[in-house]
PDB file of C-alpha atoms in Angstrom:
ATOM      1  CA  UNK A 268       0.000   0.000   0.000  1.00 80.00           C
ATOM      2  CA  UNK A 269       1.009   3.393  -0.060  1.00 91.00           C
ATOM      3  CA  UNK A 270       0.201   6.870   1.020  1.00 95.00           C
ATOM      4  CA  UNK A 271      -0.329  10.473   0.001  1.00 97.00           C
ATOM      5  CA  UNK A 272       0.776  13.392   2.578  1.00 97.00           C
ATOM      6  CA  UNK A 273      -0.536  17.047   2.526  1.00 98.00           C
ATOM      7  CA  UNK A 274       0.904  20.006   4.250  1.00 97.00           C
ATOM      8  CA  UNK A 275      -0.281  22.180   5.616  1.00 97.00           C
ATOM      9  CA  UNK A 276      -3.194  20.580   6.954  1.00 96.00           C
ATOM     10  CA  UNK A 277      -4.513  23.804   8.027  1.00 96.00           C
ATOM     11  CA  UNK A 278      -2.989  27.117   5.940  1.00 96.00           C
ATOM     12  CA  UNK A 279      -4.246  30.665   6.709  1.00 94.00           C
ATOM     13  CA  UNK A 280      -3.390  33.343   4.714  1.00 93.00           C
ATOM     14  CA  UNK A 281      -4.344  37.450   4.026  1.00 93.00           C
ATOM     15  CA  UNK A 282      -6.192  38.745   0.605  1.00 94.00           C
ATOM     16  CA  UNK A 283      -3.541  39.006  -1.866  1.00 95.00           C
ATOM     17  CA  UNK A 284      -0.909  36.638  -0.500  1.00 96.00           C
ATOM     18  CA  UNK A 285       0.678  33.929  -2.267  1.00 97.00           C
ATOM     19  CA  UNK A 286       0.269  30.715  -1.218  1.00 97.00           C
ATOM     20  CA  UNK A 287       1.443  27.210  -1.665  1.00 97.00           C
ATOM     21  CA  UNK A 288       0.223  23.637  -0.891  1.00 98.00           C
ATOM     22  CA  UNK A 289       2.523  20.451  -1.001  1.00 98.00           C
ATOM     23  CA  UNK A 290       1.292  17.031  -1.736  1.00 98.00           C
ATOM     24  CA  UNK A 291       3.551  13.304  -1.615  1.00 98.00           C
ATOM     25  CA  UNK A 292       2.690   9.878  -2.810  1.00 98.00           C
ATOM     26  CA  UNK A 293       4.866   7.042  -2.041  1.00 97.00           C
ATOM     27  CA  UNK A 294       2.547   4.803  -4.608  1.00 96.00           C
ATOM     28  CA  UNK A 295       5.116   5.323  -7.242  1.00 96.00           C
ATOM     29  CA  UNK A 296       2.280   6.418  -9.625  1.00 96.00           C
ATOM     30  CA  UNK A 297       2.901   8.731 -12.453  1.00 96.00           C
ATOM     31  CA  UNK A 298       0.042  10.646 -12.801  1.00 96.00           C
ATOM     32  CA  UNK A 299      -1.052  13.592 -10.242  1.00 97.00           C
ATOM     33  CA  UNK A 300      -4.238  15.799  -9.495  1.00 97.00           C
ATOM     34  CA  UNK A 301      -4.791  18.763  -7.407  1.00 98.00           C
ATOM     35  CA  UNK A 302      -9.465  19.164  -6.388  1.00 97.00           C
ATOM     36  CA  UNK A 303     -10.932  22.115  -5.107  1.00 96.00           C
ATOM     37  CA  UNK A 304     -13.936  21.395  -2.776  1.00 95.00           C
ATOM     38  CA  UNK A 305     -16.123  23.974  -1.871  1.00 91.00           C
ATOM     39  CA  UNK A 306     -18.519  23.166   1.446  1.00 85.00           C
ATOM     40  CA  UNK A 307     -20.661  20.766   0.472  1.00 79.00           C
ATOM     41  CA  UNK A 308     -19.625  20.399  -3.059  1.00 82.00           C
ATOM     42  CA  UNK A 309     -18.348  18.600  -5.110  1.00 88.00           C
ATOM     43  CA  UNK A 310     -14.487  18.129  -6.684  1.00 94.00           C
ATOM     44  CA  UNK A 311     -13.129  20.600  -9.393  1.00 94.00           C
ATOM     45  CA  UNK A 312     -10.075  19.666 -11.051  1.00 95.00           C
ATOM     46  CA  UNK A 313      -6.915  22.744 -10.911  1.00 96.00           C
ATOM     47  CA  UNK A 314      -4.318  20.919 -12.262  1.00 97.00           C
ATOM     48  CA  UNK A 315      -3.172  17.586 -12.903  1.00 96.00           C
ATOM     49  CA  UNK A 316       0.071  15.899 -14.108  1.00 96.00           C
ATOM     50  CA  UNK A 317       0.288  13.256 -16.081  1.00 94.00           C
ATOM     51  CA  UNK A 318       3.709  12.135 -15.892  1.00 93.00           C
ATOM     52  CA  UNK A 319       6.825  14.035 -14.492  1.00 90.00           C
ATOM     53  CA  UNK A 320       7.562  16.513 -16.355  1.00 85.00           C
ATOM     54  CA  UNK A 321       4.343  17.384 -17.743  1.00 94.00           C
ATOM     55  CA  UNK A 322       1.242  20.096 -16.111  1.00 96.00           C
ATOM     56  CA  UNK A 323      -2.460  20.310 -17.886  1.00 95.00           C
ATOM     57  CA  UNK A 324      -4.937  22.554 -16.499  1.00 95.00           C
ATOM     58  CA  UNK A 325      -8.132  21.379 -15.292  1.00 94.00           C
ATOM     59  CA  UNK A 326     -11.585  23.395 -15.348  1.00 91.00           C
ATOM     60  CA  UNK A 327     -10.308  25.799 -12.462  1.00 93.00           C
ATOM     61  CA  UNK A 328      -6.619  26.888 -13.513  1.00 96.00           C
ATOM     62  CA  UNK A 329      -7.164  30.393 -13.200  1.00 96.00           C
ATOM     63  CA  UNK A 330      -5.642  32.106 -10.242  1.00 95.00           C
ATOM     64  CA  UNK A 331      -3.810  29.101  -9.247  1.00 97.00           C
ATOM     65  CA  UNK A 332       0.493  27.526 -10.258  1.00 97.00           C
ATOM     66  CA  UNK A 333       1.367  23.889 -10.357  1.00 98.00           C
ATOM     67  CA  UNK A 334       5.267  22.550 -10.257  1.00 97.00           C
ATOM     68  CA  UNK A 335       5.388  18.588 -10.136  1.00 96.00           C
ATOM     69  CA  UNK A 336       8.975  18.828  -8.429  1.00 87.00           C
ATOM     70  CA  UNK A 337       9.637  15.153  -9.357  1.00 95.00           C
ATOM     71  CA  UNK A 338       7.678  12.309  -9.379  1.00 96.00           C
ATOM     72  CA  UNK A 339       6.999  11.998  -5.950  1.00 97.00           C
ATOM     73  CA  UNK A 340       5.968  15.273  -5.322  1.00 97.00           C
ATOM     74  CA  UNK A 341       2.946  18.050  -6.660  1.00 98.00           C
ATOM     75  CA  UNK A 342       2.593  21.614  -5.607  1.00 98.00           C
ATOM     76  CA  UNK A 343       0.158  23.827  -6.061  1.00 98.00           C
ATOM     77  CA  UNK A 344       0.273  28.088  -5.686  1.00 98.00           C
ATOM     78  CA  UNK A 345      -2.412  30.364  -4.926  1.00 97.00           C
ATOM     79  CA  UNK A 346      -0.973  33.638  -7.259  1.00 96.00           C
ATOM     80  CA  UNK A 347      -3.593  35.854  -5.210  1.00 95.00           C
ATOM     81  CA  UNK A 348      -5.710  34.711  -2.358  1.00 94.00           C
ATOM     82  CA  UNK A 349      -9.291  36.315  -2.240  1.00 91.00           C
ATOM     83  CA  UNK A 350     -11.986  35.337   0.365  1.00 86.00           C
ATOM     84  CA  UNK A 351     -13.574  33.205  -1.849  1.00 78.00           C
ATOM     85  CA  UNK A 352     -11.744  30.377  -2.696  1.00 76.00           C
ATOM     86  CA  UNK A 353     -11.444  29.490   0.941  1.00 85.00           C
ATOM     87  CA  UNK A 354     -11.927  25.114   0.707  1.00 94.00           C
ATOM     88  CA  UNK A 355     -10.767  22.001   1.044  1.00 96.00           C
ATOM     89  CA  UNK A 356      -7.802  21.668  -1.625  1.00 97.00           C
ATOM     90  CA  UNK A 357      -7.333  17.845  -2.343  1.00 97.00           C
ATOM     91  CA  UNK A 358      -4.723  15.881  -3.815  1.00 98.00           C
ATOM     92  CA  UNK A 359      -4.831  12.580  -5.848  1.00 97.00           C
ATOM     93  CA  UNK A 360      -2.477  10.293  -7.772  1.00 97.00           C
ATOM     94  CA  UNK A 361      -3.547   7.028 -10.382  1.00 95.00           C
ATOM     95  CA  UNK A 362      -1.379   5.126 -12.699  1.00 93.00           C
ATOM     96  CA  UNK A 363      -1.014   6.502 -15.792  1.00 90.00           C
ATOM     97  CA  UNK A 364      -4.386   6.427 -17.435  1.00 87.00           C
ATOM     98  CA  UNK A 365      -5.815   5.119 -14.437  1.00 89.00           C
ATOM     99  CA  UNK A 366      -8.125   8.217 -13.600  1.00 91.00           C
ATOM    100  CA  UNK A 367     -10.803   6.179 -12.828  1.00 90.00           C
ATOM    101  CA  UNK A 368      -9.258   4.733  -9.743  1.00 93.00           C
ATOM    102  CA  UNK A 369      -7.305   7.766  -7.631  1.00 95.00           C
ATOM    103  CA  UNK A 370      -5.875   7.750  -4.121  1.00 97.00           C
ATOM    104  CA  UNK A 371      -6.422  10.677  -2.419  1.00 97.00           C
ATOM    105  CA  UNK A 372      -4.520  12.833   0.354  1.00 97.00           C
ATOM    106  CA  UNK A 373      -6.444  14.081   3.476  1.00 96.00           C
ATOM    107  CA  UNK A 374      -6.816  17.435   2.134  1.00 97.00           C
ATOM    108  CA  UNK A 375      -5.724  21.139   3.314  1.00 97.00           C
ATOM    109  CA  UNK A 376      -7.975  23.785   4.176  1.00 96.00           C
ATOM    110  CA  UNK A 377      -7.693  27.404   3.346  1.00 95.00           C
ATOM    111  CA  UNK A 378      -9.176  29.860   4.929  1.00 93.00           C
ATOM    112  CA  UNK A 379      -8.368  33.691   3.770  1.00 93.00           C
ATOM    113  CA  UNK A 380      -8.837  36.568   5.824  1.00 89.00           C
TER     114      UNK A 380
ATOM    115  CA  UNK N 868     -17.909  14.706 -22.371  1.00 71.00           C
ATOM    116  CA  UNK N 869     -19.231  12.278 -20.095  1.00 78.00           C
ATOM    117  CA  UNK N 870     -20.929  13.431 -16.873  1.00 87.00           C
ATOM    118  CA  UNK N 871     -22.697  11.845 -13.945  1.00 91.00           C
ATOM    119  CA  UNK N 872     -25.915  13.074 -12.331  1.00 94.00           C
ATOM    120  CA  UNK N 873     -26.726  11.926  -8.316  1.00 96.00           C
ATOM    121  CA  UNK N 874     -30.264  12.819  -8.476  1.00 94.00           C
ATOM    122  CA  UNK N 875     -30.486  12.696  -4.268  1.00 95.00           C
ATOM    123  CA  UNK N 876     -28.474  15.105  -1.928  1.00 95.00           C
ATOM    124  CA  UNK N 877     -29.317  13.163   1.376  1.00 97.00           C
ATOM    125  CA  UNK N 878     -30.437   9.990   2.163  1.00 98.00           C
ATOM    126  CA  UNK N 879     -31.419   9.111   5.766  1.00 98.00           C
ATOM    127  CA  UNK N 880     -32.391   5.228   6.602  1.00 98.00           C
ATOM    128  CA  UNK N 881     -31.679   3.504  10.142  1.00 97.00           C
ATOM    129  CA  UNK N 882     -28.751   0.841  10.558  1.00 97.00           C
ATOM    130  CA  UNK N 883     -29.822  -2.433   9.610  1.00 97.00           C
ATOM    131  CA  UNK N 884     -31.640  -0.777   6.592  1.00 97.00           C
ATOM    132  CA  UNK N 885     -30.281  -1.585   2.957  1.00 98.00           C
ATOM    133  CA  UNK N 886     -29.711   1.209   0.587  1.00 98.00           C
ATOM    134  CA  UNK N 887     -29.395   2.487  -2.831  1.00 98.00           C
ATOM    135  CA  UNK N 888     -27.587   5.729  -3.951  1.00 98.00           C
ATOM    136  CA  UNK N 889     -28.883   6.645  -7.376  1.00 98.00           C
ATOM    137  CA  UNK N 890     -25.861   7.709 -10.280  1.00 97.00           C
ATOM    138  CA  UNK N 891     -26.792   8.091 -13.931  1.00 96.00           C
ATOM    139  CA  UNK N 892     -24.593   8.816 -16.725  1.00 92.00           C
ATOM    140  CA  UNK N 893     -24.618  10.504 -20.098  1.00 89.00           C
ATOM    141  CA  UNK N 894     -23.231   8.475 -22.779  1.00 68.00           C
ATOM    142  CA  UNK N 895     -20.241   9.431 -24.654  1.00 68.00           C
ATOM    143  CA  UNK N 896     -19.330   5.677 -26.152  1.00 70.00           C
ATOM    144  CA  UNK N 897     -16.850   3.398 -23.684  1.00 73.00           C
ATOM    145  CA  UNK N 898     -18.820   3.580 -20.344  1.00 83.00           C
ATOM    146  CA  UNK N 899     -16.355   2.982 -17.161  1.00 90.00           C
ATOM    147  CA  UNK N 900     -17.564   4.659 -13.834  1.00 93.00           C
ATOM    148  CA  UNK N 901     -16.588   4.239 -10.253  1.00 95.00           C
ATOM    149  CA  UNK N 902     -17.838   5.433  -6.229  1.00 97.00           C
ATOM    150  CA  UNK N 903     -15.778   6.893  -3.987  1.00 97.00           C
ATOM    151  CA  UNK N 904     -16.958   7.401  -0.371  1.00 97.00           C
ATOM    152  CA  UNK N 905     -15.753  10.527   1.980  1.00 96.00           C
ATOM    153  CA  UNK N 906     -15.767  10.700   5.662  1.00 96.00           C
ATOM    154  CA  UNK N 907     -16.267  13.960   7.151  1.00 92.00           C
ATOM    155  CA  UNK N 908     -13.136  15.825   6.991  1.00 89.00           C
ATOM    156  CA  UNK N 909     -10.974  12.954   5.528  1.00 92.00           C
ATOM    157  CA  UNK N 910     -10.132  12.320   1.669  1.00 93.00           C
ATOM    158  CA  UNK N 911     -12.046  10.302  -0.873  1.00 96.00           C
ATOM    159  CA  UNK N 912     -11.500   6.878  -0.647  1.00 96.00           C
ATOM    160  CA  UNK N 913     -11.913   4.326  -3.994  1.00 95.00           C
ATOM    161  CA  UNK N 914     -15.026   1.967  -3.337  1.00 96.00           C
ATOM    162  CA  UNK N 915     -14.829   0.215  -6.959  1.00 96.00           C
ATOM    163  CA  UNK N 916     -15.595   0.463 -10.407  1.00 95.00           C
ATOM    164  CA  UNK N 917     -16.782  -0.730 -13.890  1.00 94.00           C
ATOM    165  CA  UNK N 918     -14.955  -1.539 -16.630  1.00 88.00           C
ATOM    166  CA  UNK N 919     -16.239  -4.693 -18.341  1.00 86.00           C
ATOM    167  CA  UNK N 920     -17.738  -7.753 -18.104  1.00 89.00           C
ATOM    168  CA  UNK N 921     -19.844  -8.458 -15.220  1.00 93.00           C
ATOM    169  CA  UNK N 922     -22.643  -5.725 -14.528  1.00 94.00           C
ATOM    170  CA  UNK N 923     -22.449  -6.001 -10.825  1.00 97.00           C
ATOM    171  CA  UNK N 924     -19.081  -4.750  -9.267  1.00 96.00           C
ATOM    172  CA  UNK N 925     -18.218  -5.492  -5.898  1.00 95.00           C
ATOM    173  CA  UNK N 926     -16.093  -3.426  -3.249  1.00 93.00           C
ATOM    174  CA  UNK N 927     -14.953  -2.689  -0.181  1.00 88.00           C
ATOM    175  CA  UNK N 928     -17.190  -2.876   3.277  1.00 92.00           C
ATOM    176  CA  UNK N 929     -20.330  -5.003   1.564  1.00 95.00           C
ATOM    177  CA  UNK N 930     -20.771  -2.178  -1.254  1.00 96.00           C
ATOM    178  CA  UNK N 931     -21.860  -3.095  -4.690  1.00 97.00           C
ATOM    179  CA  UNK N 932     -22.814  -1.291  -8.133  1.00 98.00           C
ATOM    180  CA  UNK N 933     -25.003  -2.161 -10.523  1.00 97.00           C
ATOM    181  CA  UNK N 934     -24.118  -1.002 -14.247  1.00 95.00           C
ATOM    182  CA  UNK N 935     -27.255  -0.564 -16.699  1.00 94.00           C
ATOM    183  CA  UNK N 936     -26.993   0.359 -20.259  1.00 90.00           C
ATOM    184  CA  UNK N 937     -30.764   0.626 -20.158  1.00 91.00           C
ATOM    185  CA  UNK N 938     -31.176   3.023 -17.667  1.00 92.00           C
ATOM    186  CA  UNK N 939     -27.729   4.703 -18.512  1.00 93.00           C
ATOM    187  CA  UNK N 940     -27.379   3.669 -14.737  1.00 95.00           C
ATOM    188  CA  UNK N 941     -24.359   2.922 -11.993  1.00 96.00           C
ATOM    189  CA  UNK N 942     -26.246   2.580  -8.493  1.00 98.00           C
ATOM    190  CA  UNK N 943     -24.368   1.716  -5.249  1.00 98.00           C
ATOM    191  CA  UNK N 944     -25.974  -0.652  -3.022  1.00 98.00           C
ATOM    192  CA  UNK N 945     -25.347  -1.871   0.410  1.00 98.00           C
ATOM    193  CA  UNK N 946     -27.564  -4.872   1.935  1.00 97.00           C
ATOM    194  CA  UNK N 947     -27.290  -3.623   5.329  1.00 97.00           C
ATOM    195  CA  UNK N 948     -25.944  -0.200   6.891  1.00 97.00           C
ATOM    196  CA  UNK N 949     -23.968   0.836   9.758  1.00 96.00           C
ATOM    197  CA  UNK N 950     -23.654   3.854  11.573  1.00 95.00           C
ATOM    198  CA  UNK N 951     -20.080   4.340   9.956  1.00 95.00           C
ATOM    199  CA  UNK N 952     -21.139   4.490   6.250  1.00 97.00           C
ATOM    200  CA  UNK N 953     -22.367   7.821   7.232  1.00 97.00           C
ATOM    201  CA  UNK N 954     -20.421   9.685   4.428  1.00 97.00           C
ATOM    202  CA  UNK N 955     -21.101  11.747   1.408  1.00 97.00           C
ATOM    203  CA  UNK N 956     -20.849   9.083  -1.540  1.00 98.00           C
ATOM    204  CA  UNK N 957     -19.564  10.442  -5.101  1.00 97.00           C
ATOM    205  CA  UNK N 958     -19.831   8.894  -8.579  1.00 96.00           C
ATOM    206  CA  UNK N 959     -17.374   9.713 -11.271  1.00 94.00           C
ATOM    207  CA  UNK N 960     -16.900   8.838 -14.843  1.00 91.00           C
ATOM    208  CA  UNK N 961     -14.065   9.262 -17.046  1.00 86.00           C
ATOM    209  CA  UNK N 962     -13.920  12.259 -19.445  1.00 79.00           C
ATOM    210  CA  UNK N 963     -10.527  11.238 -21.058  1.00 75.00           C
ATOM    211  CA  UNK N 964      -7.821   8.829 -19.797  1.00 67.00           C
ATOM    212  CA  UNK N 965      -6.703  11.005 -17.947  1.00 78.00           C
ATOM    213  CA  UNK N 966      -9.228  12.936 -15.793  1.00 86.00           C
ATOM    214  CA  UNK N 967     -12.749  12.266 -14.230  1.00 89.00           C
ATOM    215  CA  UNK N 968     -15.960  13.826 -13.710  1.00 91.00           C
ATOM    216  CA  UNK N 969     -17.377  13.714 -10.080  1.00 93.00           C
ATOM    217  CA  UNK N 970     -20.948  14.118  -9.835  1.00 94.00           C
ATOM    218  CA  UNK N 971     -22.182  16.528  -7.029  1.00 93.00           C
ATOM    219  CA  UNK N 972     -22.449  13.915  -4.199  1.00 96.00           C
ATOM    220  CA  UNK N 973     -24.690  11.937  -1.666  1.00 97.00           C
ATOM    221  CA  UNK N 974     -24.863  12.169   1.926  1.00 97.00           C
ATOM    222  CA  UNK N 975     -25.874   9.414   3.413  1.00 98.00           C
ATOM    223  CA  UNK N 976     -26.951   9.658   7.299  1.00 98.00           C
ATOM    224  CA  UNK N 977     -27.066   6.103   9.151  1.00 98.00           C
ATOM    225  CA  UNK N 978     -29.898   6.646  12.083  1.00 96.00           C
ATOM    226  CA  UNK N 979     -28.930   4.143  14.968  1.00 91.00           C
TER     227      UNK N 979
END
């Protein structure tokens, strides 16, 4: 088995700061995805990575950086943060072309002041 | 593109009960779909999915889908509840190899 780490758990920043979230897998898979959550909602891709050295955007790219450092590893930036994209941020890994089954982190939740 | 529709928000039923969480697809030729179940503040977690061959998937914890080309259908059934499959309950379908669409969610509240 494996596992997927996020830090922060908790991250609390002002309007207007930059941000970034880290995410680990240990599963050795090559593909990566950073979620949005809103309360009560459902998932919204951000980003996603297919293999190492590659970055799509998803259906919420805007306002938000992605660096997939190496395999292992998947970051994602808040350029700007404004009250209302305070949620759950989520991260997820598959096998390559293995969207259908992902393994997903615990989460970290922003909240902007 | 695919998408998946979960036409109920909550479902309540007592432990003991069985259940069914509804999921229906749009088709967009290959059909795979799969559940994931979330605990309050935790992750989703993988339940199972459909690929082929059999209609009737099982998973983890007793859970099992039904696929139906018919009804364009992918329910999640459970033949008796417990209080800890209190969770909100998502179905997704692929929209490429590469990335999924996750329908909008059911909660599902287990009533000792």
């Amino acid at each position: 088995g494996g596992i997927i780490t996020q830090t922060p758990k908790f991250l609390i920043g002002q309007e207007g700061q930059k941000l970034t979230l880290k995410c680990q897998q240990n599963f050795n898979h090559d593909t990566m995805y950073w979620y949005r959550q809103d309360s009560g909602k459902g998932l919204r891709l951000i980003y996603y990575s297919i293999t190492e050295n590659d970055l799509q955007k998803g259906d919420l790219s805007e306002g938000y950086d992605a660096s997939r450092e190496k395999k292992s590893s998947f970051s994602l930036t808040v350029t700007s943060a404004q009250k209302n994209e305070m949620a759950v941020f989520l991260c997820a890994s598959s096998i390559r072309g293995g969207a259908l089954e992902q393994y997903f982190g615990p989460g970290t939740r922003l909240t902007v002041l | 593109t695919q998408t998946v529709s979960q036409s109920d928000a909550h479902v309540t039923v007592f432990e003991g009960d069985s259940v069914e969480l509804r999921c229906n697809y749009s088709y967009g030729g290959s059909i795979y779909l799969s559940w994931y179940i979330q605990h309050h503040g935790h992750g989703l977690q993988f339940l199972l999915k459909y690929y082929s061959g059999n209609p009737v998937v099982q998973g983890v914890n007793g859970f099992e889908a039904e696929f139906s080309k018919s009804d364009s259908s992918f329910h999640l059934r459970k033949a008796s509840v417990h209080w800890s499959d209190s969770a909100v309950y998502f179905c997704a379908v692929p929209n490429s190899n590469n990335r999924i669409f996750f329908g909008d969610g059911t909660q599902l509240v287990v009533k000792p």
